[in-house]
Amino acid sequence: MEDEAFEQIVNVINWLVSWVAAGAMMFGGVFPYIPQYRDIRRTQNAEGFSTYVCLVLLVANILRILFRFGRYFETLLLWQSIIMIATMLAMLNLCTNVRVSTELNTKRRSFLDFDWNYFWLWSRFFDFIQCVLAFTLTAAYITYVLLESTLFVETLGFLAVFSEAMLGTPQLYCNYQNKSTEGMSVKMVLMWTGGDTFKTVYFLLTQAPVQFWTCGMLQVLVDFAILFQVYYYSFYPQKPVSHTTSHTTSAKAL
């Protein structure tokens, strides 16, 4: 009798742990953007956040969803991609509205202008939607045509996770150029490190496709490299190098 009760308790605990882990996988990637979103709304200033982060994550998650048509992976990861796409669209909507409201230049830029000088710097959220839809339909058609090719499917999966894994490299390069991590949120990087580590372990335990956990490991390495920069530039401050600030400067900075 006691053994049965103990076994039931263990089953309940396992069930709770699995649900918590599933929830963390689906929504964990969204949490670091919540303080950024609230900060932009409060200050009405979106200069500290690079919308190219949204571009990379949108591309990565769209490709991941298409990859599932060629190589099945857990439904949980599919929902993770859908939630992340919705989150990035919400960030884009806010950033676009804030930027346009504070711009002195009254000229409006559109996706249909096809001006590469203003790519991803359009004046309306609808233009971003048009771009995302155009990319999705094009990628979906190519996937449909080449779905029988194992090489294409595996390459598609690799591109999806590799692009996401490279999110931290712009910040890494920015810190190197500045010889400082001033202006970067250490708390944000710590949240990324914890999330990426959990995600990589989850991929290994659930036997996800090899592209997932290899690029997850790469993402963790980039996070640790940024944390090393925090340590190094704090204890061995360098003379800042003058450079022209780019719109793509920070990928994970507050």
PDB file of C-alpha atoms in Angstrom, residues 27 30 35 54 74 80 87 143 150 161 166 168 219 225 229:
ATOM      1  CA  PHE A  27       7.846  30.731 -22.991  1.00  0.00           C
ATOM      2  CA  VAL A  30      10.093  35.404 -24.379  1.00  0.00           C
ATOM      3  CA  PRO A  35      11.685  44.233 -19.543  1.00  0.00           C
ATOM      4  CA  CYS A  54      13.663  40.530 -34.507  1.00  0.00           C
ATOM      5  CA  GLU A  74       8.646  17.638 -30.905  1.00  0.00           C
ATOM      6  CA  GLN A  80       8.078  27.662 -29.116  1.00  0.00           C
ATOM      7  CA  THR A  87       6.752  38.099 -29.654  1.00  0.00           C
ATOM      8  CA  THR A 143      10.763  23.784 -49.315  1.00  0.00           C
ATOM      9  CA  THR A 150      17.606  15.029 -47.613  1.00  0.00           C
ATOM     10  CA  VAL A 161      19.253  26.921 -35.517  1.00  0.00           C
ATOM     11  CA  MET A 166      24.519  33.700 -33.853  1.00  0.00           C
ATOM     12  CA  GLY A 168      24.971  37.067 -29.529  1.00  0.00           C
ATOM     13  CA  GLN A 219      24.997  29.754 -28.445  1.00  0.00           C
ATOM     14  CA  ALA A 225      32.307  34.819 -24.222  1.00  0.00           C
ATOM     15  CA  GLN A 229      34.140  40.374 -21.717  1.00  0.00           C
TER      16      GLN A 229
END
